[in-house]
Amino acid sequence: MRWFRAHKVLLAIYIGGLTLAVLELYLPQFQHDYLTNSKSLLQPEINLADVSSRLYPDRAYSFYYRALQAALCVRGTASPPECRNRAPVKSHEIRELVERSLATGNRSIEMAMYNYAIILLQEQASHEEIDAAIHNWRTNYPNSNEVDPREMHRQMTQGTIAARPEDRFHAEKVAR
């Protein structure tokens, strides 16, 4: 009991530090549904892409969220306020934003690597570029549950799978 009294402040600091360390290690692994929901990228009051870009302009997630936002706006199926207030999406803008996200060196965004390979397939890039992008994705995520990007692209072009991101995420949740 005497040892506990003498070291209680030190124990409190260690317990607090360990708690923070565990949270830092395990919380980033959970991807919340609101991150895959188009509302979080398009509604002005909760616009994840703009908020992230303002707070962290040079981070990988900021570039990737802006690419997702541009992809949602380019579809033209809906015209939320954010799409009306932004300049028209140029054909190369989405690819450039994903490339900038990957150029930061952050390898924690699996879908950025995966979607980059699909973008290259959609733009009919060279086989070397496509193979390098898929190899990069597979190297960083060898146990991924995602279908090979070539197969995903084939299914999207044949219409056997939803091409819209939110439809794809919904279909994956139903399948699980």
Coordinates of C-alpha atoms in Angstrom, one line a residue:
M1 CA 0.0 0.0 0.0
R2 CA 2.9 2.3 0.8
W3 CA 4.4 1.7 -2.7
F4 CA 1.0 2.6 -4.3
R5 CA 0.8 5.9 -2.4
A6 CA 4.3 6.8 -3.4
H7 CA 3.7 6.1 -7.1
K8 CA 0.1 6.9 -7.7
V9 CA 0.8 10.0 -9.8
L10 CA 3.2 8.0 -11.9
L11 CA 0.7 5.2 -12.3
A12 CA -2.0 7.7 -13.4
I13 CA 0.3 9.1 -16.0
Y14 CA 1.3 5.6 -17.3
I15 CA -2.3 4.5 -17.5
G16 CA -3.4 7.7 -19.3
G17 CA -0.5 7.3 -21.7
L18 CA -1.2 3.7 -22.4
T19 CA -4.9 4.5 -23.0
L20 CA -4.0 7.2 -25.5
A21 CA -1.5 4.9 -27.2
V22 CA -4.1 2.1 -27.6
L23 CA -6.7 4.6 -29.0
E24 CA -4.1 6.0 -31.5
L25 CA -3.3 2.5 -32.7
Y26 CA -6.8 1.1 -33.0
L27 CA -9.2 3.9 -33.8
P28 CA -7.8 4.7 -37.3
Q29 CA -8.6 1.2 -38.4
F30 CA -12.3 1.8 -38.1
Q31 CA -13.9 3.5 -41.2
H32 CA -17.2 5.0 -40.2
D33 CA -20.2 4.9 -42.6
Y34 CA -20.3 8.6 -42.8
L35 CA -16.9 8.6 -44.6
T36 CA -18.4 6.5 -47.4
N37 CA -21.7 8.4 -47.5
S38 CA -22.0 11.0 -50.3
K39 CA -23.7 13.4 -47.9
S40 CA -20.5 13.9 -46.0
L41 CA -18.7 15.0 -49.1
L42 CA -21.5 17.2 -50.6
Q43 CA -23.6 18.9 -47.9
P44 CA -22.1 22.3 -47.0
E45 CA -22.6 22.0 -43.2
I46 CA -20.7 18.7 -43.0
N47 CA -18.6 18.8 -46.1
L48 CA -15.7 16.6 -45.2
A49 CA -13.6 17.4 -48.3
D50 CA -13.7 21.2 -47.7
V51 CA -13.1 21.0 -44.0
S52 CA -10.2 18.6 -44.4
S53 CA -8.7 20.7 -47.1
R54 CA -8.9 23.8 -45.0
L55 CA -7.5 22.2 -41.9
Y56 CA -4.9 19.9 -43.5
P57 CA -4.3 21.2 -47.1
D58 CA -1.3 18.9 -47.9
R59 CA -2.5 15.7 -46.4
A60 CA -3.3 12.5 -48.3
Y61 CA -6.9 12.3 -47.0
S62 CA -7.6 15.9 -48.1
F63 CA -6.7 15.2 -51.6
Y64 CA -8.6 11.9 -51.6
Y65 CA -11.7 13.4 -50.2
R66 CA -11.6 16.2 -52.8
A67 CA -11.2 13.5 -55.5
L68 CA -14.3 11.6 -54.2
Q69 CA -16.2 14.9 -54.1
A70 CA -15.2 15.6 -57.7
A71 CA -16.3 12.1 -58.8
L72 CA -19.7 12.6 -57.2
C73 CA -20.1 16.0 -58.8
V74 CA -19.0 14.8 -62.3
R75 CA -21.8 12.2 -62.4
G76 CA -24.4 14.9 -62.7
T77 CA -27.2 12.8 -61.3
A78 CA -27.7 15.2 -58.4
S79 CA -26.7 18.8 -58.0
P80 CA -26.2 19.4 -54.4
P81 CA -25.1 22.9 -53.3
E82 CA -21.4 22.0 -53.3
C83 CA -21.5 20.9 -56.9
R84 CA -23.3 24.0 -58.0
N85 CA -20.8 26.2 -56.2
R86 CA -17.7 24.6 -57.6
A87 CA -16.2 24.9 -61.1
P88 CA -17.0 22.1 -63.5
V89 CA -14.9 19.1 -62.9
K90 CA -12.2 18.7 -65.6
S91 CA -11.6 15.2 -67.0
H92 CA -8.1 14.9 -65.5
E93 CA -8.9 16.5 -62.1
I94 CA -10.0 13.3 -60.3
R95 CA -6.8 11.5 -61.4
E96 CA -4.6 14.4 -60.4
L97 CA -6.1 14.6 -57.0
V98 CA -5.7 10.8 -56.4
E99 CA -2.1 11.0 -57.7
R100 CA -1.4 13.9 -55.3
S101 CA -2.9 11.9 -52.4
L102 CA -0.6 9.0 -53.3
A103 CA 2.4 11.3 -53.8
T104 CA 2.3 12.3 -50.1
G105 CA 3.7 8.8 -49.3
N106 CA 0.8 8.0 -47.1
R107 CA -0.1 4.3 -47.6
S108 CA -3.0 4.1 -45.2
I109 CA -5.7 4.8 -47.8
E110 CA -6.4 1.5 -49.5
M111 CA -9.2 2.9 -51.6
A112 CA -7.0 5.6 -53.0
M113 CA -4.6 3.0 -54.4
Y114 CA -7.5 0.8 -55.5
N115 CA -9.5 3.7 -57.2
Y116 CA -6.3 5.0 -58.8
A117 CA -6.0 1.6 -60.6
I118 CA -9.6 1.8 -61.7
I119 CA -9.2 5.4 -62.9
L120 CA -6.2 4.3 -65.0
L121 CA -8.4 1.5 -66.5
Q122 CA -11.2 3.9 -67.3
E123 CA -8.8 6.3 -68.9
Q124 CA -7.2 3.4 -70.9
A125 CA -3.7 4.2 -69.6
S126 CA -0.8 2.1 -70.6
H127 CA -0.6 -1.5 -69.4
E128 CA 2.6 -0.7 -67.5
E129 CA 0.9 2.1 -65.5
I130 CA -2.1 0.0 -64.7
D131 CA 0.1 -3.0 -63.7
A132 CA 2.3 -0.7 -61.5
A133 CA -0.8 0.7 -59.8
I134 CA -2.3 -2.7 -59.1
H135 CA 1.1 -4.0 -57.9
N136 CA 1.4 -1.0 -55.6
W137 CA -2.1 -1.7 -54.2
R138 CA -1.5 -5.5 -53.8
T139 CA 1.9 -4.9 -52.2
N140 CA 0.5 -2.5 -49.5
Y141 CA -2.8 -4.5 -49.0
P142 CA -2.0 -8.2 -49.7
N143 CA -5.0 -9.4 -47.7
S144 CA -7.6 -7.0 -49.2
N145 CA -11.1 -8.2 -49.7
E146 CA -11.5 -6.0 -52.8
V147 CA -11.9 -7.6 -56.2
D148 CA -9.0 -7.1 -58.6
P149 CA -9.4 -3.7 -60.2
R150 CA -9.4 -5.2 -63.7
E151 CA -12.4 -7.4 -62.7
M152 CA -14.2 -4.5 -61.1
H153 CA -13.7 -2.3 -64.2
R154 CA -15.0 -5.1 -66.4
Q155 CA -18.1 -5.6 -64.2
M156 CA -18.7 -1.8 -64.2
T157 CA -18.5 -1.6 -68.0
Q158 CA -20.8 -4.5 -68.4
G159 CA -23.2 -3.1 -65.9
T160 CA -23.1 -6.1 -63.6
I161 CA -22.0 -3.9 -60.6
A162 CA -22.9 -0.4 -59.5
A163 CA -20.5 2.2 -60.8
R164 CA -21.5 4.9 -58.2
P165 CA -19.4 4.7 -55.1
E166 CA -22.3 4.9 -52.6
D167 CA -24.1 2.1 -54.5
R168 CA -21.0 0.0 -54.5
F169 CA -20.5 0.4 -50.7
H170 CA -24.2 -0.4 -50.2
A171 CA -23.9 -3.6 -52.3
E172 CA -20.8 -4.7 -50.4
K173 CA -22.6 -4.2 -47.0
V174 CA -25.6 -6.2 -48.2
A175 CA -23.3 -9.0 -49.5
R176 CA -21.5 -9.3 -46.1

